[in-house]
C-alpha atoms as a printed R data frame, in Angstrom:
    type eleno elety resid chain resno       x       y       z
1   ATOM     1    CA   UNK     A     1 128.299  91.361  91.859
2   ATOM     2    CA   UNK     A     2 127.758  91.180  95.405
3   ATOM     3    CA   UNK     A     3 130.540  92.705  97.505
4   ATOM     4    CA   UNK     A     4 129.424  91.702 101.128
5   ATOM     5    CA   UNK     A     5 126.728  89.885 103.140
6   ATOM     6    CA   UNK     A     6 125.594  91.150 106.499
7   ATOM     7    CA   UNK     A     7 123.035  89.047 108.628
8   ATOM     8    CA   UNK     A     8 120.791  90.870 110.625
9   ATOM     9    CA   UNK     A     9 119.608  88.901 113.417
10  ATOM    10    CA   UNK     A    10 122.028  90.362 115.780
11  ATOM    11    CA   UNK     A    11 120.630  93.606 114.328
12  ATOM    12    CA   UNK     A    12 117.206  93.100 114.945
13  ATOM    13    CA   UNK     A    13 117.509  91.807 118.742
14  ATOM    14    CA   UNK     A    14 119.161  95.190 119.342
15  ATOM    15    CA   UNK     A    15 116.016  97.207 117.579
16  ATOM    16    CA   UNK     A    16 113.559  94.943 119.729
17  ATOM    17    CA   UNK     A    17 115.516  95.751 122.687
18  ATOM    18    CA   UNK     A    18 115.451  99.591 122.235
19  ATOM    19    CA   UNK     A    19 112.171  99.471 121.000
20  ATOM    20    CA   UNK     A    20 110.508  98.485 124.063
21  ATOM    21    CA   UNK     A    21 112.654 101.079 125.781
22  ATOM    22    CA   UNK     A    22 111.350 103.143 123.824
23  ATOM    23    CA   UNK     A    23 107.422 102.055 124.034
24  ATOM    24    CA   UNK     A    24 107.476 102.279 127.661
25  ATOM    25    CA   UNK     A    25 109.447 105.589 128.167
26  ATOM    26    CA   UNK     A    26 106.775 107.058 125.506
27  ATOM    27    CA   UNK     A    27 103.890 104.912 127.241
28  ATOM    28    CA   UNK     A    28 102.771 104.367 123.813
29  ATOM    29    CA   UNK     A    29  99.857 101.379 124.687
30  ATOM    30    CA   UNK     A    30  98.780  99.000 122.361
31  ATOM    31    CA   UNK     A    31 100.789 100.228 119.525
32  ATOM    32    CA   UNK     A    32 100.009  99.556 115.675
33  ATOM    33    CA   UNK     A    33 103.301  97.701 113.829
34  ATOM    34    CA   UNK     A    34 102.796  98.960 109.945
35  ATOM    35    CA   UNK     A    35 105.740  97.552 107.582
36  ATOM    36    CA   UNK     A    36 106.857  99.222 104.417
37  ATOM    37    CA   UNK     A    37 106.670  96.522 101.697
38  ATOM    38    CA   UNK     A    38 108.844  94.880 100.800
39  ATOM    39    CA   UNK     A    39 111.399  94.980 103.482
40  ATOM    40    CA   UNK     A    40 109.948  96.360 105.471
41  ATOM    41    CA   UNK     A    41 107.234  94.024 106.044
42  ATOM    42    CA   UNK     A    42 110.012  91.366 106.859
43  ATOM    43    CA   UNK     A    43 111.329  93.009 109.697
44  ATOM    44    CA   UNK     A    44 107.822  94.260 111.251
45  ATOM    45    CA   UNK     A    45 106.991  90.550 111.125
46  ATOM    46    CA   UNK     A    46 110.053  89.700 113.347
47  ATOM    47    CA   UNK     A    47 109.733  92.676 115.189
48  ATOM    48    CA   UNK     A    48 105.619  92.554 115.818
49  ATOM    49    CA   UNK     A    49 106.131  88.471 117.074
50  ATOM    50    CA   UNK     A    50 109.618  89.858 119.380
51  ATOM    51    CA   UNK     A    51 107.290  92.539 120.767
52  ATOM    52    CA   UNK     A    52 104.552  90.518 121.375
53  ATOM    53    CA   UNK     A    53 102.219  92.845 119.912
54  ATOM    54    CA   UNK     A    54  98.822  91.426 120.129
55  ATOM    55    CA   UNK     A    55  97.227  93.913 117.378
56  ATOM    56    CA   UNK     A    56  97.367  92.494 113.939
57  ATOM    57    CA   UNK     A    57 100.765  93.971 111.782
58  ATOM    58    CA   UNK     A    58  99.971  96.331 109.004
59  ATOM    59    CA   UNK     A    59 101.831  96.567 105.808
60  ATOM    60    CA   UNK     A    60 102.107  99.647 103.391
61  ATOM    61    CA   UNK     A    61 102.924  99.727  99.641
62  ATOM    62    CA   UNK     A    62 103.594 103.243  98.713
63  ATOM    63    CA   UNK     A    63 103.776 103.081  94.832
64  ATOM    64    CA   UNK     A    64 101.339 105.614  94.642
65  ATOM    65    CA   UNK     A    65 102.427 107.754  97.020
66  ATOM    66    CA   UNK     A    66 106.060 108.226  95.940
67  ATOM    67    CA   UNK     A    67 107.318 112.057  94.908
68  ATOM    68    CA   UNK     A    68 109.139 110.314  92.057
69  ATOM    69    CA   UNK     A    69 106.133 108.422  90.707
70  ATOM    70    CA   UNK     A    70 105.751 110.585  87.313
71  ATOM    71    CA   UNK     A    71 109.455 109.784  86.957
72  ATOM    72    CA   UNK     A    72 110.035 106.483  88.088
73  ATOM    73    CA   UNK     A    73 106.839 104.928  86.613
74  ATOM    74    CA   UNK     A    74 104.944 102.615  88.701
75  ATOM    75    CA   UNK     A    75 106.704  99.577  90.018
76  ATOM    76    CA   UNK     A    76 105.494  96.400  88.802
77  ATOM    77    CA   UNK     A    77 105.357  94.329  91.946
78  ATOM    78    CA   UNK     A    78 102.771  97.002  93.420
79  ATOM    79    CA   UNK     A    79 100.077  95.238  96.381
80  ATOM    80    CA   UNK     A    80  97.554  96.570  97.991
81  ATOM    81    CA   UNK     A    81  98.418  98.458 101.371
82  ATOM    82    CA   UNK     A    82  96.527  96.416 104.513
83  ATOM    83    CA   UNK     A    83  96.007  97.687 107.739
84  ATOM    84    CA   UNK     A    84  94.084  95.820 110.687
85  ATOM    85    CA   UNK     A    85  92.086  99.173 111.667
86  ATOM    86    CA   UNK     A    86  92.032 103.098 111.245
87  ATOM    87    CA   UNK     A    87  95.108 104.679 112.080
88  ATOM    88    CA   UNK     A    88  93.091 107.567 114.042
89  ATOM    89    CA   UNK     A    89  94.815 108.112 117.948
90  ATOM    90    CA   UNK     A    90  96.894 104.644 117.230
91  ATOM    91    CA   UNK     A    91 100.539 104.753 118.293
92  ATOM    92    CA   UNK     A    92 101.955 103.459 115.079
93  ATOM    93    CA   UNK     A    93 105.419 101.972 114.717
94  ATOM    94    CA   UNK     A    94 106.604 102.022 111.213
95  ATOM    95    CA   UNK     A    95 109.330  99.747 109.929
96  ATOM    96    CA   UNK     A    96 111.309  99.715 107.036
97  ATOM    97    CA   UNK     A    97 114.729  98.677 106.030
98  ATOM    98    CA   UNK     A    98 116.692 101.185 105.407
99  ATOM    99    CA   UNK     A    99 116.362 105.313 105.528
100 ATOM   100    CA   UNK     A   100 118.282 107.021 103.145
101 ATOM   101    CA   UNK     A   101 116.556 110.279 101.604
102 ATOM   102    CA   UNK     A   102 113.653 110.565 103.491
103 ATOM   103    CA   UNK     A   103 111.459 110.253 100.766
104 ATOM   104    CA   UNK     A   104 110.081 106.368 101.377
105 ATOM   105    CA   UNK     A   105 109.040 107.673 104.776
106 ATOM   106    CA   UNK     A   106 107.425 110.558 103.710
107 ATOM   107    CA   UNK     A   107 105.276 108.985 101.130
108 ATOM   108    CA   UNK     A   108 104.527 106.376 103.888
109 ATOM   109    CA   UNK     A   109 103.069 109.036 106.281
110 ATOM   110    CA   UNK     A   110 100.916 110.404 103.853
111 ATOM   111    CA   UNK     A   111  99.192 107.305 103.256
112 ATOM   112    CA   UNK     A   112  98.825 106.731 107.178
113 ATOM   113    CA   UNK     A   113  97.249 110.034 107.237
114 ATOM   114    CA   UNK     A   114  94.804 109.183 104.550
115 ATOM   115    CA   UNK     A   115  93.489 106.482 107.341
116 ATOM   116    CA   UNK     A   116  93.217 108.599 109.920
117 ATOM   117    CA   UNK     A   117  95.336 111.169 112.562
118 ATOM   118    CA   UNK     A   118  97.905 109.296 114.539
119 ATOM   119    CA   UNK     A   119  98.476 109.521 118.283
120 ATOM   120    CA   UNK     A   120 102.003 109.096 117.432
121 ATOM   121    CA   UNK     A   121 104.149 107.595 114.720
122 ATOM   122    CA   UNK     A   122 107.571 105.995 115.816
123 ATOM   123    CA   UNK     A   123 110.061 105.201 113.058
124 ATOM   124    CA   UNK     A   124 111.995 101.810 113.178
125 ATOM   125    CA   UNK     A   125 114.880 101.417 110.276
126 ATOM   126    CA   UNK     A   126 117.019  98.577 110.215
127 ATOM   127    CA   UNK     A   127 120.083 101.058 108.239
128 ATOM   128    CA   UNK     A   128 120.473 104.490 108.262
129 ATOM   129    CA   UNK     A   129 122.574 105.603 105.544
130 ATOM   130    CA   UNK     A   130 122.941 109.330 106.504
131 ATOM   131    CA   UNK     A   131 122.039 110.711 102.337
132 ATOM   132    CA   UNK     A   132 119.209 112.664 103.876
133 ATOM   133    CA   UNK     A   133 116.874 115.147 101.501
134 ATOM   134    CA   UNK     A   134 114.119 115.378 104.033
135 ATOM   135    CA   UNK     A   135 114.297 116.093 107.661
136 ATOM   136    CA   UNK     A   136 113.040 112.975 109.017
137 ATOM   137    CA   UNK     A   137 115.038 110.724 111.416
138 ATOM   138    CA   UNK     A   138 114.512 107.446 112.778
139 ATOM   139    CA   UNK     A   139 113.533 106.528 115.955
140 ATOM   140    CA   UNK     A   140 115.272 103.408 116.728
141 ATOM   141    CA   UNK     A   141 117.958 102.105 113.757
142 ATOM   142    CA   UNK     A   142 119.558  98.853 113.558
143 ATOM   143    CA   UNK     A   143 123.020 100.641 112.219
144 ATOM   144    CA   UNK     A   144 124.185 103.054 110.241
145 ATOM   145    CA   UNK     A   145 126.313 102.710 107.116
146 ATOM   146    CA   UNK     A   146 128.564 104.725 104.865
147 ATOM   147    CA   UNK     A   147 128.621 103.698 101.046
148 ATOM   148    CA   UNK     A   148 130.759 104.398  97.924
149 ATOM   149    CA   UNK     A   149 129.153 105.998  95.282
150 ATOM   150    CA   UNK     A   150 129.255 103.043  93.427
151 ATOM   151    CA   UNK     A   151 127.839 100.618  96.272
152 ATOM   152    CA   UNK     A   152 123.508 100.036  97.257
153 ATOM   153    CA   UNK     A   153 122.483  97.735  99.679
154 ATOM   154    CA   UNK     A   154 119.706  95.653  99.465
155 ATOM   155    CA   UNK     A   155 117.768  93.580 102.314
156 ATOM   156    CA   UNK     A   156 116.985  89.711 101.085
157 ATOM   157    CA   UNK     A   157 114.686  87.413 102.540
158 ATOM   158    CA   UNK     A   158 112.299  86.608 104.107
159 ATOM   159    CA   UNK     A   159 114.171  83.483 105.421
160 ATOM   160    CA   UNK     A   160 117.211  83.911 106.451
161 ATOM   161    CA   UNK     A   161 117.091  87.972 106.159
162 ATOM   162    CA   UNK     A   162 120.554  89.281 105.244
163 ATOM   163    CA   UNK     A   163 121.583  92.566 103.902
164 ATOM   164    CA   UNK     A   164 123.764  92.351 100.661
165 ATOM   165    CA   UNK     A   165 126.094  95.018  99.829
166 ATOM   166    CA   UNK     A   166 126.286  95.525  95.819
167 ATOM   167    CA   UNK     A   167 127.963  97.255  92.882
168 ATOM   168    CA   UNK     A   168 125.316  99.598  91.292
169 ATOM   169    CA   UNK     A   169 124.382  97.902  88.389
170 ATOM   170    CA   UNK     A   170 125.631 100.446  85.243
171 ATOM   171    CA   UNK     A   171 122.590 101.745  82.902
């Protein structure tokens, strides 16, 4: 049951716009654009072609990498993780779609890390949902939003992208 549909194009025009505040204020040149499958990867491809970012986009799966992995099991859509070129002294700028724990992020860094030492990594989330177990913050976020207990929200795309607020399904 789907309880409301948000686009995000207005969403994503505002990230593009504070992100290049926020690349020239850090003078961060030539920056790397790495996208967290599988959302993501969606909105590092918009971002990455709004940017005009002439390095090739890199895209993360972090099935392996996740704390809850003995838990969870491994999830069956896993890919392989592609990036253009070692992450060693890149400015990276790391998308996903929405930050809630902490814990996506983490696991994402430690994979970057196993390519090499960062100049800098800047965090780009298209949601914050303020349910943080970790201290680790985004840089730039589209919005932030408060759910019920009984609520998740999940990005759909790729075409048209559109975030779809939904009653957690009962086990």
């Amino acid at each position: 049951m789907v309880s409301g549909v948000i686009k995000v194009d207005h969403l994503l025009t505002k990230m593009a716009e504070d992100l290049i505040t926020l690349i020239k204020v850090r003078q961060l040149d030539n920056p790397m654009v790495i996208g967290i499958h599988t959302g993501g990867v969606w909105l590092a491809e918009h971002l990455h072609q709004q940017l005009g970012i002439e390095s090739p986009l890199g895209t993360l799966d972090i099935s392996f990498y996740r704390d809850d992995f003995s838990r969870a099991g491994l999830n069956p859509k896993v890919q392989p993780s592609a990036l253009p070129s070692a992450t060693e002294d890149r400015h990276i700028i790391l998308v996903d779609d929405v930050i809630m724990s902490g814990r996506t992020i983490r696991a994402a860094m430690n994979e970057l890390f196993d390519y090499g030492r960062p100049a800098s990594i800047t965090l780009v989330t298209l949601l914050d949902l303020n349910r943080r177990e970790l201290p680790i913050q985004a840089d730039v976020t589209g919005d932030t939003l408060q759910l019920a207990d009984d609520e998740q929200v999940k990005l759909t795309g790729p075409v048209p992208l559109a975030l779809e607020i939904r009653k957690k399904d009962n086990p």
